[in-house]
Amino acid sequence: MKKIFELPLYAYERSPDQDTAHAIRHPVVVIGAGPIGLAAAIDLAQQDVPVVVLDENDRVSFGSRAICFAKRPLEILDRLGCGQPMVDKGVEWETGKVFFDERQVYEFNLLPEEGHERPAFINLQQYYLEQYLVERVRDLEAEGKPVEIRGGSKLLRVEAKDDHVALLVDTPEGEYDLQAEWLIACDGAGSPTRAMLGLDFVGRVFEDNFLIADVVMEADFPTERWFWFDPPFNRGQSALLHKQPDGVWRIDLQLGWDIDRDAEKKPENVIPRLKAMLGEDVPFELEWVSIYTFQCRRMEKFRHGRVIFAGDSAHQVSPFGARGANSGLQDTDNLIWKLKLVIEGKAPDRLLDSYDAERVHGADENILNSSRSTDFITPKSEISRILRDAVLDLSERHAFARPLVNSGRLSVPCTYSGSPLNSADALTGGPARTCPGSPCPDVPLGDSFLLRQLGDRFTLLTIDCDAPEELVEDGITVTRLALSTSDDPTGALAERYLGDAGSAVYLIRPDQHVAARRGDYHEDLMRTAIRRATGKESVE
């Protein structure tokens, strides 16, 4: 049976745009049919914004690539119609273990509290995510939604104009011109779009390399994340083990800086390394091998007029911490509702500048954490190594040392502190975790959950407080979701949204981040908060 990544899922088909005398202009064109580009396209199509996706390939990516998907991106994928297939197929996990030499020094739980619909993490090969996203696109097409994937379509030229972006596209049947009112570049770390516009990354490239191997084997390792510092099978380096579906295991082995990358990927060199780790008698097959270098870099700006960058085309981090695809999905979740409002004329163009401000902030947070992880995993001096090893030794018996161990602090959603879209916090005694700019934590609501009820629209969440059922401000409709602590048997709603306050009103953005909150409903102040959250009014 053929693997998913061997099958063309969006084979080239001739487009009517190739037979016109003049370039056809589309509202949005997305470059790249990877997870981030497809997520952007689905989000647009679900909201009836026409979108065309261009990709020079015709199938999903080869190899597992991204495998760790965190709770927040799974919640985003729920709104895109792909969350449940991910969880059904994926391997759920929340426990991580850290080893030093041959000793386990401690373990941790990534989701210690109850009352969330989605798990802390699942492991799932990236090609499955891409398959589910392509299938979702096909479903939307069948529903008559305005979305199209054009495989076998390679971008040759990009020219940014004042009111559109001009593109030249190559296909198996020749070149043609195309125009986009807005272009979203999701074409990966080596982004041709970025190169064609003469843009580049700023940041650090670390002097180290890791071997990634997808290994098919029968093993009785538990469904946990295992990380080794200085293990006997890879002395002076580190290693990582993750379980995936279909009997596939992800193994990462640190190699050092001065290596022959092509030689290290050859099976005759990879297999002895794996046998040293797994044991000589453990049968396995290699499915995929790659080598990566730690990089923590980003573009200085993610928005360049009508060209907007998202995912790896905008930023790169080292893979420990699962911040690549997870942060890319948060990019599109932040961007698409804003772009829709701008296209519809319901928000000013400057609303898109908040995408740049908020997601650059998110990228900087990821880069900071990823750099710290990298510095801990790969000490740059003997003194640094001695200090790191002392921390690992202490962590085995002393809890105070465990927060200092950094084997890749795992992805958490970004809080947009200082965003121009936030209103001042007016909920006295409110929990810090739901202050303006924060992503909404989930709460069980009978047989459903809060995030399911919020959806992808502006919502007025009221808790033990009166307010209108609907509020319309300058073309923006805000619908009310009324909740009460009397229907909160677990106490999660009060703990996560009230704190010491007796009642609360929250203005929730379409990406389920808090825009404003206060203790009671005040119409004029809420209208001001709506204008601020849509870029129509600046913070005083």
PDB file of C-alpha atoms in Angstrom, residues 231-436:
ATOM      1  CA  PRO A 231      23.599   9.208  27.281  1.00  0.00           C
ATOM      2  CA  PRO A 232      25.984   6.240  27.002  1.00  0.00           C
ATOM      3  CA  PHE A 233      24.892   5.650  23.394  1.00  0.00           C
ATOM      4  CA  ASN A 234      25.706   9.258  22.335  1.00  0.00           C
ATOM      5  CA  ARG A 235      28.426  10.479  24.696  1.00  0.00           C
ATOM      6  CA  GLY A 236      28.853  14.206  25.095  1.00  0.00           C
ATOM      7  CA  GLN A 237      25.665  14.852  23.121  1.00  0.00           C
ATOM      8  CA  SER A 238      21.889  14.527  23.631  1.00  0.00           C
ATOM      9  CA  ALA A 239      18.984  12.461  22.295  1.00  0.00           C
ATOM     10  CA  LEU A 240      15.199  12.566  22.075  1.00  0.00           C
ATOM     11  CA  LEU A 241      12.562   9.853  21.610  1.00  0.00           C
ATOM     12  CA  HIS A 242       8.893  10.285  20.623  1.00  0.00           C
ATOM     13  CA  LYS A 243       6.208   7.778  19.673  1.00  0.00           C
ATOM     14  CA  GLN A 244       4.089   8.331  16.559  1.00  0.00           C
ATOM     15  CA  PRO A 245       1.191   6.398  15.006  1.00  0.00           C
ATOM     16  CA  ASP A 246       1.711   3.361  12.750  1.00  0.00           C
ATOM     17  CA  GLY A 247       4.596   2.000  14.805  1.00  0.00           C
ATOM     18  CA  VAL A 248       6.828   4.938  13.836  1.00  0.00           C
ATOM     19  CA  TRP A 249       9.229   6.418  16.401  1.00  0.00           C
ATOM     20  CA  ARG A 250      11.006   9.746  16.063  1.00  0.00           C
ATOM     21  CA  ILE A 251      14.618   9.721  17.248  1.00  0.00           C
ATOM     22  CA  ASP A 252      16.774  12.857  17.370  1.00  0.00           C
ATOM     23  CA  LEU A 253      20.513  12.455  17.941  1.00  0.00           C
ATOM     24  CA  GLN A 254      22.872  15.365  18.456  1.00  0.00           C
ATOM     25  CA  LEU A 255      25.881  15.145  16.120  1.00  0.00           C
ATOM     26  CA  GLY A 256      27.931  18.268  16.771  1.00  0.00           C
ATOM     27  CA  TRP A 257      28.991  20.975  14.337  1.00  0.00           C
ATOM     28  CA  ASP A 258      31.877  19.767  12.186  1.00  0.00           C
ATOM     29  CA  ILE A 259      30.248  16.887  10.306  1.00  0.00           C
ATOM     30  CA  ASP A 260      29.776  15.628   6.773  1.00  0.00           C
ATOM     31  CA  ARG A 261      26.006  16.008   6.467  1.00  0.00           C
ATOM     32  CA  ASP A 262      25.633  13.814   3.392  1.00  0.00           C
ATOM     33  CA  ALA A 263      27.698  11.026   4.959  1.00  0.00           C
ATOM     34  CA  GLU A 264      25.801  11.165   8.246  1.00  0.00           C
ATOM     35  CA  LYS A 265      22.487  10.558   6.449  1.00  0.00           C
ATOM     36  CA  LYS A 266      23.664   7.329   4.816  1.00  0.00           C
ATOM     37  CA  PRO A 267      22.048   4.191   6.261  1.00  0.00           C
ATOM     38  CA  GLU A 268      25.428   2.585   6.948  1.00  0.00           C
ATOM     39  CA  ASN A 269      26.165   5.444   9.359  1.00  0.00           C
ATOM     40  CA  VAL A 270      22.655   5.965  10.766  1.00  0.00           C
ATOM     41  CA  ILE A 271      21.901   2.322  11.605  1.00  0.00           C
ATOM     42  CA  PRO A 272      24.891   1.787  13.957  1.00  0.00           C
ATOM     43  CA  ARG A 273      23.897   4.923  15.896  1.00  0.00           C
ATOM     44  CA  LEU A 274      20.346   3.643  16.277  1.00  0.00           C
ATOM     45  CA  LYS A 275      21.484   0.180  17.323  1.00  0.00           C
ATOM     46  CA  ALA A 276      23.683   1.711  20.008  1.00  0.00           C
ATOM     47  CA  MET A 277      20.580   3.438  21.370  1.00  0.00           C
ATOM     48  CA  LEU A 278      17.945   0.721  20.896  1.00  0.00           C
ATOM     49  CA  GLY A 279      20.037  -2.411  21.252  1.00  0.00           C
ATOM     50  CA  GLU A 280      21.598  -4.761  18.728  1.00  0.00           C
ATOM     51  CA  ASP A 281      18.662  -7.183  18.812  1.00  0.00           C
ATOM     52  CA  VAL A 282      15.827  -4.678  18.248  1.00  0.00           C
ATOM     53  CA  PRO A 283      14.540  -4.975  14.649  1.00  0.00           C
ATOM     54  CA  PHE A 284      13.656  -1.701  12.924  1.00  0.00           C
ATOM     55  CA  GLU A 285      13.372  -0.076   9.510  1.00  0.00           C
ATOM     56  CA  LEU A 286      14.361   3.430   8.520  1.00  0.00           C
ATOM     57  CA  GLU A 287      11.448   5.382   7.018  1.00  0.00           C
ATOM     58  CA  TRP A 288      13.022   8.847   6.770  1.00  0.00           C
ATOM     59  CA  VAL A 289      16.290  10.533   7.724  1.00  0.00           C
ATOM     60  CA  SER A 290      17.233  14.192   7.782  1.00  0.00           C
ATOM     61  CA  ILE A 291      19.702  16.554   9.457  1.00  0.00           C
ATOM     62  CA  TYR A 292      18.865  19.979  10.797  1.00  0.00           C
ATOM     63  CA  THR A 293      20.842  22.872  12.201  1.00  0.00           C
ATOM     64  CA  PHE A 294      19.600  24.976  15.118  1.00  0.00           C
ATOM     65  CA  GLN A 295      18.391  28.328  13.818  1.00  0.00           C
ATOM     66  CA  CYS A 296      16.597  31.059  15.750  1.00  0.00           C
ATOM     67  CA  ARG A 297      15.810  33.775  13.218  1.00  0.00           C
ATOM     68  CA  ARG A 298      12.978  35.905  11.904  1.00  0.00           C
ATOM     69  CA  MET A 299      12.178  38.607   9.398  1.00  0.00           C
ATOM     70  CA  GLU A 300      12.317  42.116  10.802  1.00  0.00           C
ATOM     71  CA  LYS A 301       8.699  42.620   9.681  1.00  0.00           C
ATOM     72  CA  PHE A 302       6.083  40.045   8.670  1.00  0.00           C
ATOM     73  CA  ARG A 303       3.974  42.488   6.668  1.00  0.00           C
ATOM     74  CA  HIS A 304       5.363  44.202   3.588  1.00  0.00           C
ATOM     75  CA  GLY A 305       2.502  46.159   2.076  1.00  0.00           C
ATOM     76  CA  ARG A 306       0.163  43.646   0.468  1.00  0.00           C
ATOM     77  CA  VAL A 307       2.564  40.736   0.993  1.00  0.00           C
ATOM     78  CA  ILE A 308       2.270  39.020   4.373  1.00  0.00           C
ATOM     79  CA  PHE A 309       4.539  36.255   5.657  1.00  0.00           C
ATOM     80  CA  ALA A 310       3.500  33.438   8.003  1.00  0.00           C
ATOM     81  CA  GLY A 311       5.029  30.270   9.425  1.00  0.00           C
ATOM     82  CA  ASP A 312       8.595  29.254   8.577  1.00  0.00           C
ATOM     83  CA  SER A 313       8.780  31.837   5.801  1.00  0.00           C
ATOM     84  CA  ALA A 314       8.569  34.504   8.547  1.00  0.00           C
ATOM     85  CA  HIS A 315      10.487  32.871  11.395  1.00  0.00           C
ATOM     86  CA  GLN A 316      12.589  29.844  12.309  1.00  0.00           C
ATOM     87  CA  VAL A 317      13.308  28.224  15.661  1.00  0.00           C
ATOM     88  CA  SER A 318      15.179  25.084  16.668  1.00  0.00           C
ATOM     89  CA  PRO A 319      12.742  22.175  16.858  1.00  0.00           C
ATOM     90  CA  PHE A 320      13.083  21.427  20.568  1.00  0.00           C
ATOM     91  CA  GLY A 321       9.928  22.887  22.096  1.00  0.00           C
ATOM     92  CA  ALA A 322       7.615  22.193  19.133  1.00  0.00           C
ATOM     93  CA  ARG A 323       7.339  25.832  18.113  1.00  0.00           C
ATOM     94  CA  GLY A 324       7.491  25.562  14.319  1.00  0.00           C
ATOM     95  CA  ALA A 325       4.138  24.386  12.975  1.00  0.00           C
ATOM     96  CA  ASN A 326       2.430  25.291  16.252  1.00  0.00           C
ATOM     97  CA  SER A 327       3.461  28.938  16.008  1.00  0.00           C
ATOM     98  CA  GLY A 328       2.683  28.998  12.283  1.00  0.00           C
ATOM     99  CA  LEU A 329      -0.907  27.953  12.942  1.00  0.00           C
ATOM    100  CA  GLN A 330      -1.145  30.746  15.502  1.00  0.00           C
ATOM    101  CA  ASP A 331       0.132  33.145  12.802  1.00  0.00           C
ATOM    102  CA  THR A 332      -2.741  32.368  10.451  1.00  0.00           C
ATOM    103  CA  ASP A 333      -5.245  32.323  13.308  1.00  0.00           C
ATOM    104  CA  ASN A 334      -4.162  35.871  14.136  1.00  0.00           C
ATOM    105  CA  LEU A 335      -4.072  37.060  10.531  1.00  0.00           C
ATOM    106  CA  ILE A 336      -7.145  35.765   8.739  1.00  0.00           C
ATOM    107  CA  TRP A 337      -9.933  37.431  10.722  1.00  0.00           C
ATOM    108  CA  LYS A 338      -8.121  40.744  10.375  1.00  0.00           C
ATOM    109  CA  LEU A 339      -7.606  40.315   6.642  1.00  0.00           C
ATOM    110  CA  LYS A 340     -11.281  39.437   6.188  1.00  0.00           C
ATOM    111  CA  LEU A 341     -12.401  42.640   7.935  1.00  0.00           C
ATOM    112  CA  VAL A 342     -10.013  44.740   5.844  1.00  0.00           C
ATOM    113  CA  ILE A 343     -11.170  43.105   2.586  1.00  0.00           C
ATOM    114  CA  GLU A 344     -14.817  43.695   3.542  1.00  0.00           C
ATOM    115  CA  GLY A 345     -14.114  47.339   4.385  1.00  0.00           C
ATOM    116  CA  LYS A 346     -15.105  46.855   8.020  1.00  0.00           C
ATOM    117  CA  ALA A 347     -11.655  47.680   9.378  1.00  0.00           C
ATOM    118  CA  PRO A 348      -8.851  50.003   8.297  1.00  0.00           C
ATOM    119  CA  ASP A 349      -5.730  48.732   6.574  1.00  0.00           C
ATOM    120  CA  ARG A 350      -3.707  49.450   9.739  1.00  0.00           C
ATOM    121  CA  LEU A 351      -5.437  46.540  11.476  1.00  0.00           C
ATOM    122  CA  LEU A 352      -2.995  44.322   9.570  1.00  0.00           C
ATOM    123  CA  ASP A 353      -0.110  46.129  11.229  1.00  0.00           C
ATOM    124  CA  SER A 354      -1.312  44.555  14.482  1.00  0.00           C
ATOM    125  CA  TYR A 355      -0.650  41.144  12.912  1.00  0.00           C
ATOM    126  CA  ASP A 356       2.943  42.214  12.493  1.00  0.00           C
ATOM    127  CA  ALA A 357       3.160  43.600  16.041  1.00  0.00           C
ATOM    128  CA  GLU A 358       1.519  40.619  17.730  1.00  0.00           C
ATOM    129  CA  ARG A 359       3.160  37.815  15.791  1.00  0.00           C
ATOM    130  CA  VAL A 360       6.624  39.401  15.857  1.00  0.00           C
ATOM    131  CA  HIS A 361       6.106  39.486  19.629  1.00  0.00           C
ATOM    132  CA  GLY A 362       5.142  35.801  19.477  1.00  0.00           C
ATOM    133  CA  ALA A 363       8.171  34.967  17.343  1.00  0.00           C
ATOM    134  CA  ASP A 364      10.495  36.812  19.715  1.00  0.00           C
ATOM    135  CA  GLU A 365       9.047  34.869  22.643  1.00  0.00           C
ATOM    136  CA  ASN A 366       9.588  31.587  20.799  1.00  0.00           C
ATOM    137  CA  ILE A 367      13.100  32.564  19.735  1.00  0.00           C
ATOM    138  CA  LEU A 368      14.002  33.533  23.297  1.00  0.00           C
ATOM    139  CA  ASN A 369      12.801  30.206  24.694  1.00  0.00           C
ATOM    140  CA  SER A 370      14.290  28.223  21.826  1.00  0.00           C
ATOM    141  CA  SER A 371      17.665  29.975  22.209  1.00  0.00           C
ATOM    142  CA  ARG A 372      17.699  29.259  25.924  1.00  0.00           C
ATOM    143  CA  SER A 373      16.915  25.604  25.239  1.00  0.00           C
ATOM    144  CA  THR A 374      19.671  25.403  22.664  1.00  0.00           C
ATOM    145  CA  ASP A 375      22.226  27.025  24.974  1.00  0.00           C
ATOM    146  CA  PHE A 376      21.332  24.528  27.724  1.00  0.00           C
ATOM    147  CA  ILE A 377      21.373  21.501  25.426  1.00  0.00           C
ATOM    148  CA  THR A 378      24.629  22.528  23.717  1.00  0.00           C
ATOM    149  CA  PRO A 379      26.887  24.369  26.215  1.00  0.00           C
ATOM    150  CA  LYS A 380      29.358  26.666  24.503  1.00  0.00           C
ATOM    151  CA  SER A 381      32.167  26.304  27.074  1.00  0.00           C
ATOM    152  CA  GLU A 382      33.477  23.827  29.606  1.00  0.00           C
ATOM    153  CA  ILE A 383      32.282  26.043  32.475  1.00  0.00           C
ATOM    154  CA  SER A 384      28.775  26.128  30.965  1.00  0.00           C
ATOM    155  CA  ARG A 385      28.791  22.348  30.678  1.00  0.00           C
ATOM    156  CA  ILE A 386      29.911  21.925  34.319  1.00  0.00           C
ATOM    157  CA  LEU A 387      27.102  24.226  35.499  1.00  0.00           C
ATOM    158  CA  ARG A 388      24.527  22.438  33.342  1.00  0.00           C
ATOM    159  CA  ASP A 389      25.583  19.020  34.602  1.00  0.00           C
ATOM    160  CA  ALA A 390      25.420  20.256  38.191  1.00  0.00           C
ATOM    161  CA  VAL A 391      21.833  21.424  37.611  1.00  0.00           C
ATOM    162  CA  LEU A 392      20.947  17.998  36.181  1.00  0.00           C
ATOM    163  CA  ASP A 393      22.498  16.226  39.166  1.00  0.00           C
ATOM    164  CA  LEU A 394      20.632  18.448  41.632  1.00  0.00           C
ATOM    165  CA  SER A 395      17.301  18.030  39.823  1.00  0.00           C
ATOM    166  CA  GLU A 396      17.212  14.327  40.659  1.00  0.00           C
ATOM    167  CA  ARG A 397      16.635  15.051  44.365  1.00  0.00           C
ATOM    168  CA  HIS A 398      15.814  18.758  44.644  1.00  0.00           C
ATOM    169  CA  ALA A 399      12.681  20.321  43.136  1.00  0.00           C
ATOM    170  CA  PHE A 400      14.186  23.834  43.070  1.00  0.00           C
ATOM    171  CA  ALA A 401      16.649  22.769  40.356  1.00  0.00           C
ATOM    172  CA  ARG A 402      14.070  21.253  37.989  1.00  0.00           C
ATOM    173  CA  PRO A 403      12.793  24.537  36.508  1.00  0.00           C
ATOM    174  CA  LEU A 404      16.407  25.284  35.544  1.00  0.00           C
ATOM    175  CA  VAL A 405      16.619  22.168  33.356  1.00  0.00           C
ATOM    176  CA  ASN A 406      15.834  23.081  29.765  1.00  0.00           C
ATOM    177  CA  SER A 407      15.470  20.188  27.340  1.00  0.00           C
ATOM    178  CA  GLY A 408      13.219  22.295  25.118  1.00  0.00           C
ATOM    179  CA  ARG A 409      10.542  24.276  26.961  1.00  0.00           C
ATOM    180  CA  LEU A 410       7.439  23.172  25.156  1.00  0.00           C
ATOM    181  CA  SER A 411       5.169  25.415  23.117  1.00  0.00           C
ATOM    182  CA  VAL A 412       2.550  27.458  24.914  1.00  0.00           C
ATOM    183  CA  PRO A 413       0.240  30.040  23.298  1.00  0.00           C
ATOM    184  CA  CYS A 414       1.426  33.616  23.212  1.00  0.00           C
ATOM    185  CA  THR A 415      -0.179  36.393  25.248  1.00  0.00           C
ATOM    186  CA  TYR A 416      -0.239  39.615  23.237  1.00  0.00           C
ATOM    187  CA  SER A 417       0.869  41.886  26.039  1.00  0.00           C
ATOM    188  CA  GLY A 418       0.961  45.504  24.958  1.00  0.00           C
ATOM    189  CA  SER A 419      -1.035  44.893  21.766  1.00  0.00           C
ATOM    190  CA  PRO A 420      -2.592  48.033  20.260  1.00  0.00           C
ATOM    191  CA  LEU A 421      -5.870  46.104  20.113  1.00  0.00           C
ATOM    192  CA  ASN A 422      -6.097  45.614  23.889  1.00  0.00           C
ATOM    193  CA  SER A 423      -8.181  47.765  26.191  1.00  0.00           C
ATOM    194  CA  ALA A 424      -6.985  48.498  29.696  1.00  0.00           C
ATOM    195  CA  ASP A 425      -7.765  45.726  32.166  1.00  0.00           C
ATOM    196  CA  ALA A 426     -10.842  46.750  34.172  1.00  0.00           C
ATOM    197  CA  LEU A 427     -11.639  43.495  36.005  1.00  0.00           C
ATOM    198  CA  THR A 428     -10.545  44.001  39.585  1.00  0.00           C
ATOM    199  CA  GLY A 429      -9.312  40.723  41.031  1.00  0.00           C
ATOM    200  CA  GLY A 430      -9.462  38.986  37.644  1.00  0.00           C
ATOM    201  CA  PRO A 431      -7.149  36.029  36.921  1.00  0.00           C
ATOM    202  CA  ALA A 432      -3.845  36.936  35.302  1.00  0.00           C
ATOM    203  CA  ARG A 433      -4.239  34.104  32.791  1.00  0.00           C
ATOM    204  CA  THR A 434      -7.212  35.844  31.103  1.00  0.00           C
ATOM    205  CA  CYS A 435      -6.001  39.449  31.084  1.00  0.00           C
ATOM    206  CA  PRO A 436      -6.347  41.384  27.785  1.00  0.00           C
TER     207      PRO A 436
END
